[in-house]
mmCIF file with all atom_site columns, C-alpha atoms in Angstrom:
data_model
loop_
_atom_site.group_PDB
_atom_site.id
_atom_site.type_symbol
_atom_site.label_atom_id
_atom_site.label_alt_id
_atom_site.label_comp_id
_atom_site.label_asym_id
_atom_site.label_entity_id
_atom_site.label_seq_id
_atom_site.pdbx_PDB_ins_code
_atom_site.Cartn_x
_atom_site.Cartn_y
_atom_site.Cartn_z
_atom_site.occupancy
_atom_site.B_iso_or_equiv
_atom_site.pdbx_formal_charge
_atom_site.auth_seq_id
_atom_site.auth_comp_id
_atom_site.auth_asym_id
_atom_site.auth_atom_id
_atom_site.pdbx_PDB_model_num
ATOM 1  C CA . MET A 1 1  ? 57.053 241.482 59.984  1.00 84.00 ? 1  MET A CA 1
ATOM 2  C CA . VAL A 1 2  ? 53.497 241.114 61.254  1.00 88.00 ? 2  VAL A CA 1
ATOM 3  C CA . THR A 1 3  ? 52.765 238.855 64.209  1.00 89.00 ? 3  THR A CA 1
ATOM 4  C CA . HIS A 1 4  ? 50.015 238.488 66.814  1.00 91.00 ? 4  HIS A CA 1
ATOM 5  C CA . ILE A 1 5  ? 49.681 239.131 70.521  1.00 93.00 ? 5  ILE A CA 1
ATOM 6  C CA . GLN A 1 6  ? 48.651 236.056 72.504  1.00 95.00 ? 6  GLN A CA 1
ATOM 7  C CA . LYS A 1 7  ? 47.214 235.611 75.988  1.00 95.00 ? 7  LYS A CA 1
ATOM 8  C CA . TRP A 1 8  ? 49.608 234.185 78.616  1.00 93.00 ? 8  TRP A CA 1
ATOM 9  C CA . GLY A 1 9  ? 47.889 233.901 82.000  1.00 94.00 ? 9  GLY A CA 1
ATOM 10 C CA . ASN A 1 10 ? 46.668 237.411 82.851  1.00 94.00 ? 10 ASN A CA 1
ATOM 11 C CA . SER A 1 11 ? 49.300 238.981 80.609  1.00 95.00 ? 11 SER A CA 1
ATOM 12 C CA . LEU A 1 12 ? 49.841 239.375 76.900  1.00 94.00 ? 12 LEU A CA 1
ATOM 13 C CA . ALA A 1 13 ? 52.774 237.828 75.068  1.00 93.00 ? 13 ALA A CA 1
ATOM 14 C CA . VAL A 1 14 ? 54.513 238.186 71.745  1.00 91.00 ? 14 VAL A CA 1
ATOM 15 C CA . ARG A 1 15 ? 56.886 235.648 70.230  1.00 91.00 ? 15 ARG A CA 1
ATOM 16 C CA . ILE A 1 16 ? 60.241 236.919 69.081  1.00 91.00 ? 16 ILE A CA 1
ATOM 17 C CA . PRO A 1 17 ? 61.282 235.385 65.767  1.00 92.00 ? 17 PRO A CA 1
ATOM 18 C CA . LYS A 1 18 ? 64.539 233.424 65.882  1.00 93.00 ? 18 LYS A CA 1
ATOM 19 C CA . ALA A 1 19 ? 66.230 235.713 63.370  1.00 93.00 ? 19 ALA A CA 1
ATOM 20 C CA . PHE A 1 20 ? 65.495 238.731 65.573  1.00 91.00 ? 20 PHE A CA 1
ATOM 21 C CA . ALA A 1 21 ? 66.617 236.920 68.737  1.00 91.00 ? 21 ALA A CA 1
ATOM 22 C CA . ASP A 1 22 ? 69.832 235.826 67.055  1.00 92.00 ? 22 ASP A CA 1
ATOM 23 C CA . GLU A 1 23 ? 70.531 239.350 65.825  1.00 91.00 ? 23 GLU A CA 1
ATOM 24 C CA . ILE A 1 24 ? 70.401 240.875 69.310  1.00 86.00 ? 24 ILE A CA 1
ATOM 25 C CA . LYS A 1 25 ? 71.735 237.765 71.065  1.00 86.00 ? 25 LYS A CA 1
ATOM 26 C CA . LEU A 1 26 ? 68.592 236.853 73.018  1.00 89.00 ? 26 LEU A CA 1
ATOM 27 C CA . VAL A 1 27 ? 68.435 233.382 74.505  1.00 90.00 ? 27 VAL A CA 1
ATOM 28 C CA . GLU A 1 28 ? 66.089 231.794 77.013  1.00 92.00 ? 28 GLU A CA 1
ATOM 29 C CA . ASN A 1 29 ? 66.167 233.623 80.377  1.00 90.00 ? 29 ASN A CA 1
ATOM 30 C CA . THR A 1 30 ? 68.017 236.656 78.995  1.00 89.00 ? 30 THR A CA 1
ATOM 31 C CA . SER A 1 31 ? 67.240 239.732 81.099  1.00 90.00 ? 31 SER A CA 1
ATOM 32 C CA . ILE A 1 32 ? 65.663 242.452 78.994  1.00 91.00 ? 32 ILE A CA 1
ATOM 33 C CA . GLN A 1 33 ? 64.653 246.070 79.369  1.00 91.00 ? 33 GLN A CA 1
ATOM 34 C CA . MET A 1 34 ? 61.226 247.166 78.130  1.00 93.00 ? 34 MET A CA 1
ATOM 35 C CA . MET A 1 35 ? 60.159 250.756 77.673  1.00 94.00 ? 35 MET A CA 1
ATOM 36 C CA . LEU A 1 36 ? 57.588 252.835 75.902  1.00 96.00 ? 36 LEU A CA 1
ATOM 37 C CA . LYS A 1 37 ? 58.896 255.559 73.641  1.00 95.00 ? 37 LYS A CA 1
ATOM 38 C CA . ASP A 1 38 ? 56.626 257.716 71.530  1.00 96.00 ? 38 ASP A CA 1
ATOM 39 C CA . GLY A 1 39 ? 53.863 255.100 71.729  1.00 95.00 ? 39 GLY A CA 1
ATOM 40 C CA . ALA A 1 40 ? 56.123 252.216 70.683  1.00 95.00 ? 40 ALA A CA 1
ATOM 41 C CA . LEU A 1 41 ? 57.165 249.262 72.833  1.00 92.00 ? 41 LEU A CA 1
ATOM 42 C CA . MET A 1 42 ? 60.930 248.835 72.815  1.00 92.00 ? 42 MET A CA 1
ATOM 43 C CA . ILE A 1 43 ? 62.608 245.632 74.013  1.00 89.00 ? 43 ILE A CA 1
ATOM 44 C CA . PHE A 1 44 ? 66.355 245.241 74.268  1.00 86.00 ? 44 PHE A CA 1
ATOM 45 C CA . PRO A 1 45 ? 68.783 243.004 76.170  1.00 88.00 ? 45 PRO A CA 1
ATOM 46 C CA . GLU A 1 46 ? 69.914 244.322 79.514  1.00 86.00 ? 46 GLU A CA 1
ATOM 47 C CA . GLN A 1 47 ? 73.490 245.482 79.268  1.00 80.00 ? 47 GLN A CA 1
ATOM 48 C CA . GLN A 1 48 ? 75.659 243.672 81.774  1.00 71.00 ? 48 GLN A CA 1
ATOM 49 C CA . THR A 1 49 ? 78.300 246.168 82.822  1.00 74.00 ? 49 THR A CA 1
ATOM 50 C CA . GLU A 1 50 ? 81.512 244.624 84.004  1.00 79.00 ? 50 GLU A CA 1
ATOM 51 C CA . TRP A 1 51 ? 83.208 246.909 86.478  1.00 81.00 ? 51 TRP A CA 1
ATOM 52 C CA . SER A 1 52 ? 86.868 246.932 87.316  1.00 89.00 ? 52 SER A CA 1
ATOM 53 C CA . LEU A 1 53 ? 88.445 248.608 90.316  1.00 92.00 ? 53 LEU A CA 1
ATOM 54 C CA . GLU A 1 54 ? 90.327 250.909 87.941  1.00 90.00 ? 54 GLU A CA 1
ATOM 55 C CA . ASP A 1 55 ? 87.040 251.964 86.273  1.00 87.00 ? 55 ASP A CA 1
ATOM 56 C CA . LEU A 1 56 ? 85.397 252.645 89.626  1.00 87.00 ? 56 LEU A CA 1
ATOM 57 C CA . LEU A 1 57 ? 88.325 254.667 90.947  1.00 91.00 ? 57 LEU A CA 1
ATOM 58 C CA . ALA A 1 58 ? 88.890 256.641 87.741  1.00 91.00 ? 58 ALA A CA 1
ATOM 59 C CA . ASP A 1 59 ? 86.453 259.378 88.782  1.00 88.00 ? 59 ASP A CA 1
ATOM 60 C CA . VAL A 1 60 ? 87.699 259.740 92.362  1.00 91.00 ? 60 VAL A CA 1
ATOM 61 C CA . THR A 1 61 ? 89.342 263.112 92.862  1.00 91.00 ? 61 THR A CA 1
ATOM 62 C CA . ASP A 1 62 ? 90.400 265.277 95.790  1.00 89.00 ? 62 ASP A CA 1
ATOM 63 C CA . GLN A 1 63 ? 87.276 267.360 95.141  1.00 91.00 ? 63 GLN A CA 1
ATOM 64 C CA . ASN A 1 64 ? 84.775 264.506 95.498  1.00 91.00 ? 64 ASN A CA 1
ATOM 65 C CA . THR A 1 65 ? 86.241 262.559 98.420  1.00 90.00 ? 65 THR A CA 1
ATOM 66 C CA . HIS A 1 66 ? 85.349 263.172 102.027 1.00 87.00 ? 66 HIS A CA 1
ATOM 67 C CA . GLY A 1 67 ? 87.616 263.257 105.025 1.00 86.00 ? 67 GLY A CA 1
ATOM 68 C CA . GLU A 1 68 ? 87.561 260.970 108.008 1.00 88.00 ? 68 GLU A CA 1
ATOM 69 C CA . TRP A 1 69 ? 84.943 261.362 110.722 1.00 85.00 ? 69 TRP A CA 1
ATOM 70 C CA . GLU A 1 70 ? 84.746 260.317 114.325 1.00 85.00 ? 70 GLU A CA 1
ATOM 71 C CA . THR A 1 71 ? 82.136 257.760 115.267 1.00 82.00 ? 71 THR A CA 1
ATOM 72 C CA . GLY A 1 72 ? 82.833 257.684 118.971 1.00 82.00 ? 72 GLY A CA 1
ATOM 73 C CA . ALA A 1 73 ? 84.712 255.386 121.279 1.00 82.00 ? 73 ALA A CA 1
ATOM 74 C CA . ALA A 1 74 ? 85.003 251.697 120.482 1.00 79.00 ? 74 ALA A CA 1
ATOM 75 C CA . SER A 1 75 ? 82.343 249.523 122.049 1.00 81.00 ? 75 SER A CA 1
ATOM 76 C CA . GLY A 1 76 ? 82.662 245.795 122.243 1.00 81.00 ? 76 GLY A CA 1
ATOM 77 C CA . LYS A 1 77 ? 85.816 243.963 121.233 1.00 82.00 ? 77 LYS A CA 1
ATOM 78 C CA . GLU A 1 78 ? 87.091 246.177 118.418 1.00 75.00 ? 78 GLU A CA 1
ATOM 79 C CA . THR A 1 79 ? 90.831 246.686 118.288 1.00 72.00 ? 79 THR A CA 1
ATOM 80 C CA . TRP A 1 80 ? 92.370 249.576 116.444 1.00 65.00 ? 80 TRP A CA 1
#
């Protein structure tokens, strides 16, 4: 498909055809990533990673955890 670049304020803009937007699930205000690769402009929706506690803790091992450390005596109204 051939389209044209248009001026938008001090920037340039390109319209994304509805069929393309539908295919990659773009809607108004979708966050996107843009990058240049081998002289081509690539645009793709930002992947929203949903984290779970189980996912985050899956890579915790005895080898990559640290021990406790002393930060000094309590100051203020801390109770331990």
